[in-house]
XYZ file of C-alpha atoms in Angstrom:
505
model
C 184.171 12.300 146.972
C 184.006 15.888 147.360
C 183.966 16.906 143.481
C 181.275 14.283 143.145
C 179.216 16.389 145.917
C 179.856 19.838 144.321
C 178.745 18.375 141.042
C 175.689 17.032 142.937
C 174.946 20.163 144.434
C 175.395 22.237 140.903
C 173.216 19.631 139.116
C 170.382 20.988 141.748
C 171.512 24.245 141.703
C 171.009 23.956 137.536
C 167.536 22.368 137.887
C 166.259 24.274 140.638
C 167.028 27.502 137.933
C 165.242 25.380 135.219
C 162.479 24.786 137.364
C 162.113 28.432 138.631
C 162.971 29.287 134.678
C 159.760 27.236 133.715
C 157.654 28.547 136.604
C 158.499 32.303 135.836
C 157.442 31.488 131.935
C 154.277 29.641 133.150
C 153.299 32.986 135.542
C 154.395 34.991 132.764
C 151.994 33.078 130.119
C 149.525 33.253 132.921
C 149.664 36.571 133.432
C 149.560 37.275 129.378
C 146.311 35.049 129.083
C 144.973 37.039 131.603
C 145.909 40.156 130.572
C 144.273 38.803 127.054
C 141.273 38.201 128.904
C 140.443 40.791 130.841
C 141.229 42.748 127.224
C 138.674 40.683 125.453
C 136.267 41.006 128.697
C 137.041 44.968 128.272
C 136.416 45.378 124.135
C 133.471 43.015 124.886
C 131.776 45.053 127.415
C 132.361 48.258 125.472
C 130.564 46.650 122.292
C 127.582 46.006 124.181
C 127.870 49.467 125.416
C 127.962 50.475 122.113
C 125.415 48.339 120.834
C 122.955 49.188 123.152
C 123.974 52.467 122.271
C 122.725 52.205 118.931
C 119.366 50.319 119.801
C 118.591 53.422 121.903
C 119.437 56.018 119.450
C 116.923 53.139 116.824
C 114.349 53.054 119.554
C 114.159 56.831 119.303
C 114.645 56.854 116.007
C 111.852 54.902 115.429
C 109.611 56.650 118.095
C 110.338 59.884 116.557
C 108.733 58.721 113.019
C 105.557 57.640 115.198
C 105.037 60.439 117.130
C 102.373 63.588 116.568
C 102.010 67.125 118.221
C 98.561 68.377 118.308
C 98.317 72.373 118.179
C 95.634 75.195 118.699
C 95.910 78.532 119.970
C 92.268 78.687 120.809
C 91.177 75.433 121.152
C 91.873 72.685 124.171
C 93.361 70.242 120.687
C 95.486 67.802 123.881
C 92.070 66.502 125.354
C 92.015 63.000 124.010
C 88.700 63.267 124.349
C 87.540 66.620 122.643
C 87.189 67.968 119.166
C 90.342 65.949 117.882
C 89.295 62.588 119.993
C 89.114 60.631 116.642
C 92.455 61.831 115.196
C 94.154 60.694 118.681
C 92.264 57.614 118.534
C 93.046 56.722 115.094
C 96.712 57.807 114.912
C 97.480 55.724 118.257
C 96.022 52.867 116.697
C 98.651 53.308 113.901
C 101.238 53.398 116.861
C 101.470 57.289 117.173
C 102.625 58.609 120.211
C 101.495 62.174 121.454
C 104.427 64.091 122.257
C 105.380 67.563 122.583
C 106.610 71.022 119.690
C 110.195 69.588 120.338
C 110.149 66.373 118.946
C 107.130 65.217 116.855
C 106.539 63.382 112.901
C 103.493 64.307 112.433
C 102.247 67.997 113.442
C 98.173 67.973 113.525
C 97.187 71.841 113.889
C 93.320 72.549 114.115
C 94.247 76.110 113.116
C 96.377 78.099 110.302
C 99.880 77.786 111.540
C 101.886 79.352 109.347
C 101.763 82.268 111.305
C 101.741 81.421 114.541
C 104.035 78.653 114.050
C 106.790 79.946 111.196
C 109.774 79.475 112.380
C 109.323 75.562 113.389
C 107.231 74.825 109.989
C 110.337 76.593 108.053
C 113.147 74.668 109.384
C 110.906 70.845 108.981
C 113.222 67.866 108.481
C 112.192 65.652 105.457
C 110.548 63.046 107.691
C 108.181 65.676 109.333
C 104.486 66.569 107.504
C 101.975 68.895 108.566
C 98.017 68.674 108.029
C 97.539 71.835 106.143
C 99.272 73.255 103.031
C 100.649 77.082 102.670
C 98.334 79.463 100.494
C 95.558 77.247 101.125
C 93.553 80.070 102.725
C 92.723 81.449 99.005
C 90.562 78.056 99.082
C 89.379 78.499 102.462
C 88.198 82.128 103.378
C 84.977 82.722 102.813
C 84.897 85.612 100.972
C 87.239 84.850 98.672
C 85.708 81.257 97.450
C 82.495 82.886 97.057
C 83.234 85.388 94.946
C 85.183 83.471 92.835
C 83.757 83.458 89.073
C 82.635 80.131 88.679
C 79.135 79.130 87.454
C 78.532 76.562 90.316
C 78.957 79.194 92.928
C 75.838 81.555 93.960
C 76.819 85.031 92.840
C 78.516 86.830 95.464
C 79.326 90.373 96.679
C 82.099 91.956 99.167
C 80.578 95.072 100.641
C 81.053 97.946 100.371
C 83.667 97.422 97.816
C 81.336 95.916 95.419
C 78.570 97.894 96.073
C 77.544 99.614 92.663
C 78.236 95.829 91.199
C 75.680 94.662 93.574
C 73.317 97.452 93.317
C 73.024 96.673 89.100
C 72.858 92.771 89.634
C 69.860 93.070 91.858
C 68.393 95.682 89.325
C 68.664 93.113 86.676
C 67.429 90.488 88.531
C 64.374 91.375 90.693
C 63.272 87.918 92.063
C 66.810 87.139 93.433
C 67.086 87.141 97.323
C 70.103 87.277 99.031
C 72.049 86.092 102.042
C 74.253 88.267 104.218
C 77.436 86.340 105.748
C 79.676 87.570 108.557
C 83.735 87.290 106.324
C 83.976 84.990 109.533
C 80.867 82.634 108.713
C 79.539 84.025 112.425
C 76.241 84.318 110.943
C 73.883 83.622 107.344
C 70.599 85.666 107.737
C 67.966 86.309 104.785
C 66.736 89.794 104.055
C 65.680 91.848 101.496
C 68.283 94.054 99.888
C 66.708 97.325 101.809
C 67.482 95.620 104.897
C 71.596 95.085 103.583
C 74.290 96.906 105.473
C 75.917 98.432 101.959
C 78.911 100.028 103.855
C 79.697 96.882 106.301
C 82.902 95.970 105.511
C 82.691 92.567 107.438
C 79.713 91.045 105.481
C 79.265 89.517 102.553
C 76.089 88.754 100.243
C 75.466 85.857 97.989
C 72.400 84.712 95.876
C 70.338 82.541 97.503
C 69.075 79.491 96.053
C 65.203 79.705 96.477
C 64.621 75.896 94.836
C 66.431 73.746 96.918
C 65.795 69.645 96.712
C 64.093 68.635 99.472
C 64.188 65.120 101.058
C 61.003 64.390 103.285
C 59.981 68.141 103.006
C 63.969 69.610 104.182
C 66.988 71.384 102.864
C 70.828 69.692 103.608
C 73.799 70.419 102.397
C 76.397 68.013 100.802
C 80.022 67.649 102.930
C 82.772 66.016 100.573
C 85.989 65.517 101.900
C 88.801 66.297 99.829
C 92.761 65.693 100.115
C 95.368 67.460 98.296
C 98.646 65.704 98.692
C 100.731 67.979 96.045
C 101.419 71.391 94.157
C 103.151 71.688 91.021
C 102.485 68.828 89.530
C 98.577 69.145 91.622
C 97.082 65.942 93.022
C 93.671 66.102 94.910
C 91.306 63.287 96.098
C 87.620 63.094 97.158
C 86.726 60.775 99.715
C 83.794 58.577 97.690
C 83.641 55.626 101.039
C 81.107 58.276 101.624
C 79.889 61.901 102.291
C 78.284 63.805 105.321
C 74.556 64.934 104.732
C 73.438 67.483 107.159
C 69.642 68.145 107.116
C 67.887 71.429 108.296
C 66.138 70.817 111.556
C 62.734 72.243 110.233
C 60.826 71.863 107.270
C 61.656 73.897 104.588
C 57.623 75.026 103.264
C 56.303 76.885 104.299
C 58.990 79.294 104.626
C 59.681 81.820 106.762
C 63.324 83.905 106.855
C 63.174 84.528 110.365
C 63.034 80.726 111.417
C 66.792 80.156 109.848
C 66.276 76.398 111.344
C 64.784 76.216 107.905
C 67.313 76.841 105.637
C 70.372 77.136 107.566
C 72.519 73.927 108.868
C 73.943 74.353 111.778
C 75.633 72.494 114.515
C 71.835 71.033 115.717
C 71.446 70.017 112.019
C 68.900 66.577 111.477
C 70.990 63.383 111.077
C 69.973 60.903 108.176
C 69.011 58.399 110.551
C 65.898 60.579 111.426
C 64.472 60.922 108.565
C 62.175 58.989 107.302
C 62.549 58.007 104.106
C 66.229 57.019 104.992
C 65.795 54.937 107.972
C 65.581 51.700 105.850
C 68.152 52.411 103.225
C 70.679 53.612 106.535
C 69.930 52.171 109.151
C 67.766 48.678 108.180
C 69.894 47.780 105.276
C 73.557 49.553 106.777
C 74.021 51.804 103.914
C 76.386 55.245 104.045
C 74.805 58.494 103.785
C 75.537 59.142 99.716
C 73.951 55.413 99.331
C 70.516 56.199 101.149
C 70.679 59.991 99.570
C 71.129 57.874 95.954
C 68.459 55.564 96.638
C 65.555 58.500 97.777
C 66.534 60.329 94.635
C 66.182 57.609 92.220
C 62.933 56.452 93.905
C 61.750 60.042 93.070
C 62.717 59.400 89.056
C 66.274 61.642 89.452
C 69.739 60.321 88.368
C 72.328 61.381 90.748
C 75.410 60.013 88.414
C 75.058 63.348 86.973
C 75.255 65.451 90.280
C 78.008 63.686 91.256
C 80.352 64.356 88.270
C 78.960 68.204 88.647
C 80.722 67.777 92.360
C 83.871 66.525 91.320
C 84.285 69.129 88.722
C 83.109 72.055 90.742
C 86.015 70.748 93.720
C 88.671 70.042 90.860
C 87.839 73.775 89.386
C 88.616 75.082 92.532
C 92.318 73.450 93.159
C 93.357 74.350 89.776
C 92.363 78.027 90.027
C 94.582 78.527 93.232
C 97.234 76.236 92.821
C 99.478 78.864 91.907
C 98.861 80.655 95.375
C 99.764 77.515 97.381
C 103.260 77.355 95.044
C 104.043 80.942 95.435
C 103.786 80.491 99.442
C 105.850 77.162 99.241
C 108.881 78.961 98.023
C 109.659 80.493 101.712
C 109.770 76.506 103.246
C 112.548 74.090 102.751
C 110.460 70.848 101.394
C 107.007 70.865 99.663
C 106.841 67.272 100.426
C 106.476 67.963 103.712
C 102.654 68.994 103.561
C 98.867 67.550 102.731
C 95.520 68.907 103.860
C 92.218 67.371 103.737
C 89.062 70.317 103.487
C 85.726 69.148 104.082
C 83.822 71.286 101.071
C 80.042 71.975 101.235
C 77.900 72.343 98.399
C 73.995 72.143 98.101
C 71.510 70.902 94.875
C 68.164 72.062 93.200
C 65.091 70.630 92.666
C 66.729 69.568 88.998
C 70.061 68.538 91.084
C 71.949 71.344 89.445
C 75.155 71.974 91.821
C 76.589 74.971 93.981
C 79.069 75.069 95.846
C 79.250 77.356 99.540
C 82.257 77.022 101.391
C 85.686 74.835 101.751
C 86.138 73.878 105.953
C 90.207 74.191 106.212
C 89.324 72.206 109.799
C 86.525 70.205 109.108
C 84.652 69.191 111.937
C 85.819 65.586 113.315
C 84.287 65.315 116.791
C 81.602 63.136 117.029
C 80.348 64.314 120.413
C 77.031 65.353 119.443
C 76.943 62.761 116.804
C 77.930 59.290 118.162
C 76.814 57.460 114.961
C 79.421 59.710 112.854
C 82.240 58.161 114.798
C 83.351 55.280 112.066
C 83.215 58.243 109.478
C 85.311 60.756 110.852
C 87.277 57.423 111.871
C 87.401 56.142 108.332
C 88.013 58.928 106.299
C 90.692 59.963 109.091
C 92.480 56.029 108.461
C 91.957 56.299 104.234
C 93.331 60.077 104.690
C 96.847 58.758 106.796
C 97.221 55.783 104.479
C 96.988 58.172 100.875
C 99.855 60.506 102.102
C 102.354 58.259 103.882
C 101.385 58.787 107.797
C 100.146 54.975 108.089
C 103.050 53.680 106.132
C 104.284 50.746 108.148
C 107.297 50.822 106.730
C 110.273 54.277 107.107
C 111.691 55.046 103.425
C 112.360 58.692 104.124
C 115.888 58.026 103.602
C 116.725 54.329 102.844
C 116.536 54.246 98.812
C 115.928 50.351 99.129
C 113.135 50.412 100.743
C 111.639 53.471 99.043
C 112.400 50.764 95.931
C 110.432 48.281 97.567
C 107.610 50.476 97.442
C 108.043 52.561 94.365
C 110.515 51.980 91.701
C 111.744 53.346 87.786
C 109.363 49.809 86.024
C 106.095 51.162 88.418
C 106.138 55.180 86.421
C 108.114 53.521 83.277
C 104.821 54.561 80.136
C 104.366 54.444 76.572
C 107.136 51.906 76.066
C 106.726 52.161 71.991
C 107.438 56.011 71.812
C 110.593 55.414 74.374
C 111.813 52.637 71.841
C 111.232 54.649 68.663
C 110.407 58.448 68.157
C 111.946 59.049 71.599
C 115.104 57.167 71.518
C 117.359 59.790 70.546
C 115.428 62.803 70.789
C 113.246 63.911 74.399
C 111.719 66.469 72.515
C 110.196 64.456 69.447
C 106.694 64.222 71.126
C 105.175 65.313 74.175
C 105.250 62.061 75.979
C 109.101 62.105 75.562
C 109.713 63.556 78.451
C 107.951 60.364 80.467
C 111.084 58.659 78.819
C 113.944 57.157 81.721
C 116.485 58.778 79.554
C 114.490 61.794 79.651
C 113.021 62.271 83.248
C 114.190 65.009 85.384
C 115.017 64.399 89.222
C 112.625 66.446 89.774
C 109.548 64.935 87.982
C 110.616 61.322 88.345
C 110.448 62.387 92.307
C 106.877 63.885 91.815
C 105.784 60.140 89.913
C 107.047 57.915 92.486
C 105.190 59.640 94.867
C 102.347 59.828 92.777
C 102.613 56.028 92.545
C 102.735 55.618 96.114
C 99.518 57.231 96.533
C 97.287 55.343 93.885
C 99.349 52.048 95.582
C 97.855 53.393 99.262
C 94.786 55.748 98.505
C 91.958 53.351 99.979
C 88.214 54.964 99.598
C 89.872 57.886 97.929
C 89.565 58.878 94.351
C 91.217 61.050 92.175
C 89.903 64.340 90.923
C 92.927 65.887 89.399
C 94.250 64.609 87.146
C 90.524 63.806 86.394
C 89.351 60.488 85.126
C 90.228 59.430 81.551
C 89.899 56.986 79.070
C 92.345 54.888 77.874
C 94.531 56.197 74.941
C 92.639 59.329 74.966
C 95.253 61.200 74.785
C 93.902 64.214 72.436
C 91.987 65.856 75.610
C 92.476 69.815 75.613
C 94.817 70.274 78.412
C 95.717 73.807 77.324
C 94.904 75.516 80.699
C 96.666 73.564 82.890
C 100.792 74.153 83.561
C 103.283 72.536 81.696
C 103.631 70.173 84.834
C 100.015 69.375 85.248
C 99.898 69.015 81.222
C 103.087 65.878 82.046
C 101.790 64.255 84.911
C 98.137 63.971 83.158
C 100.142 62.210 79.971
C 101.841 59.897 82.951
C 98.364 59.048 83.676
C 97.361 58.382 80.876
C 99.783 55.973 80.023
C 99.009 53.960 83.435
C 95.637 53.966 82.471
C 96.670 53.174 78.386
C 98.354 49.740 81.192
C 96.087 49.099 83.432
C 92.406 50.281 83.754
C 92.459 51.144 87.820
C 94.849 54.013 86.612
C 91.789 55.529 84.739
C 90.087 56.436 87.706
């Protein structure tokens, strides 16, 4: 009996250890699952950490390619309200946010700021543009675009440099009467050439045109607005949705060179809508400014077709004369991309139409305050300008190659597929359009064609004035003058247009 109780008391013994075996195992499983969780819990928590991480640094991303820095030194440029209320308005309708010089996209400066504003323009990142180009003040200054040797610009004298030059021009041409301009454009007074400063060395004098065309009895002037997006190969645009005509307040006859109201435009110049031989053509049947203006001069027997070619090619003349000043001041910034500038330029007409050009605005004016009814201009022109050069692009392919495919790819700038399959195949020098070839591109203008292809895809109410329109397969226009570049990217042209006709123009 009592071996029967040890045994009975060992059996428990054994199975309480079992059981206590089994229970240790189950805490220690517990414990492990827990330990598993609270591991999971731990790498799950930091993911979202680091996810949310991420979104932030998108978020910013993305606010930093809509963002814009607005800069003057002399003008109050932050007032959403004052002379840059339309290019607030417009770029916040395109998602923009107004930020400050540290962190900005888009860097809108109402002044020159290449001086002022070196070292930041130096140092841009790819992404970043600015609203005027370098060198661009050969185009500009006043001075220097009038006396430029062009025939559609009045002839024009720096004093007292030119002063013997001047002296023999008026000697050989006794009816001519001449205007005296501040270099700074702070004044334009008429007066006969015994009344001219010779030795003021901050004036200027230039012919004056004593025939102007008249509309209802007064003088204007003609405002185009013109974007150049790119030096070396050069691309420039006129905006043709329409043009700002700015009428002399008083009547032109009988004149009188003291009154300068009448043949001077100033800031109190007479709108189109008060004239009124445009009221109908404007304001009854909605048409722009160049419309009505077309409409008076044909009812008066004129064809303005004419005019406006003469326009175009007195603009393009002036691009491709100073390009090589804009390249030359390039070569101290990192990207060339990273600019475009839009000019407003301001030319007047004869009684025959016969063109001249006065004076390229680097700022244009774009504040409707005195002019309500210009609003959906500056507004328009402002939208077609951002959409041309990439600031309304919806879409961020500074640095994803996909996407910039999506937009732009090799089959969009591929040309002249029969040269590239014979004369070219083996040989990039075999004919001038050889170089067009894929096997034949360079980085450098395969770059300059996709973004030339972007533009014409995005370029809205703006046309092209260089390259200038062509024909298809004419290919045998004299292109001597131009650069070697220039020469190229008008033979890419052509080919688009040799494709498709809306590449002609």
């Amino acid at each position: 009996m009592k071996n029967k109780k040890q045994d009975v008391k060992q059996a428990e013994v054994s199975e309480r250890n079992i059981n206590n075996n089994i229970i240790t195992k189950e805490n220690k499983t517990n414990d492990a699952s827990i330990h598993l969780i609270f591991l999971v819990c731990v790498i799950g928590v930091s993911l979202g950490i680091a996810l949310e991480i991420i979104n932030v640094q998108n978020r910013i991303t993305k606010d930093d390619n809509r963002s814009y820095w607005v800069y003057s030194a002399f003008n109050d440029v932050d007032n959403k309200n004052g002379i840059l209320k339309h290019v607030h308005s417009v770029l916040e309708r395109l998602g923009y946010e107004k930020k400050t010089n540290k962190t900005w996209n888009l860097l809108w400066s109402h002044d020159y700021p290449f001086r002022s504003l070196y070292t930041i323009i130096q140092n841009l990142k790819p992404n970043q543009k600015v609203n005027h180009f370098p060198g661009t003040g050969f185009i500009t200054n006043k001075v220097n675009l009038a006396t430029s040797d062009s025939k559609y610009i009045p002839k024009a004298f720096k004093l007292p440099k030119s002063k013997e030059d001047f002296l023999k021009y008026v000697a050989d041409n006794r009816n001519a009467l001449f205007l005296e301009k501040h270099n700074q454009h702070r004044g334009v007074y008429l007066k006969n050439v015994s009344e001219i400063d010779l030795n003021n060395g901050e004036s200027f004098v230039q012919e004056f045109v004593q025939n102007p065309f008249l509309v209802d009895g007064h003088k204007f002037d003609i405002g185009v607005y013109v974007a150049l997006t790119s030096v070396d190969p050069l691309r420039v645009y006129w905006y043709k949705g329409d043009v700002l005509f700015r009428y002399c307040p008083e009547k032109y006859y009988p004149f009188d060179p003291k009154n300068v109201d009448k043949y001077v435009i100033g800031d109190d110049y007479l709108p189109t809508w008060e004239l009124p031989s445009m009221v109908h053509p404007y304001t009854t049947l909605g048409f722009g400014m160049k419309d009505a203006f077309d409409h008076y001069a044909n009812s008066k027997g004129l064809d303005t077709e004419n005019m406006w070619e003469e326009i175009q090619k007195a603009i393009t003349e002036v691009f491709v004369k100073n390009e090589h000043y804009v390249i030359e001041a390039l070569k101290k910034y990192n990207y060339k991309d990273n600019f475009f500038e839009m000019m407003r330029f301001d030319l007047i007409v004869d009684e025959n139409l016969k063109v001249y050009m006065l004076e390229a605005n680097m700022s244009p004016n774009l504040s409707s305050a005195h002019f309500p009814q210009n609003q959906m201009l500056y507004e328009q022109v402002l939208y077609n300008l951002f959409s041309l050069t990439g600031v309304a692009s919806y879409v961020d392919s500074t640095s994803n190659q996909t996407v910039n495919n999506m937009i732009s790819a090799q089959k969009n700038i591929a040309v002249f597929s029969k040269e590239c399959n014979t004369i070219c195949k083996d040989n990039c020098e075999a004919k001038s359009v050889c170089v067009l070839c894929k096997p034949c591109l360079t980085p450098k203008l395969k770059k300059a064609l996709l973004k030339a292809h972007r533009e014409n895809l995005h370029k809205g109410d703006f046309r092209r004035l260089f390259p200038p329109t062509m024909l298809q397969n004419d290919i045998e226009r004299n292109m001597n003058h131009l650069s070697q570049i220039n020469r190229i990217q008008h033979l890419w042209y052509q080919g688009k247009c040799n494709i498709d006709t809306t590449w002609c123009v």
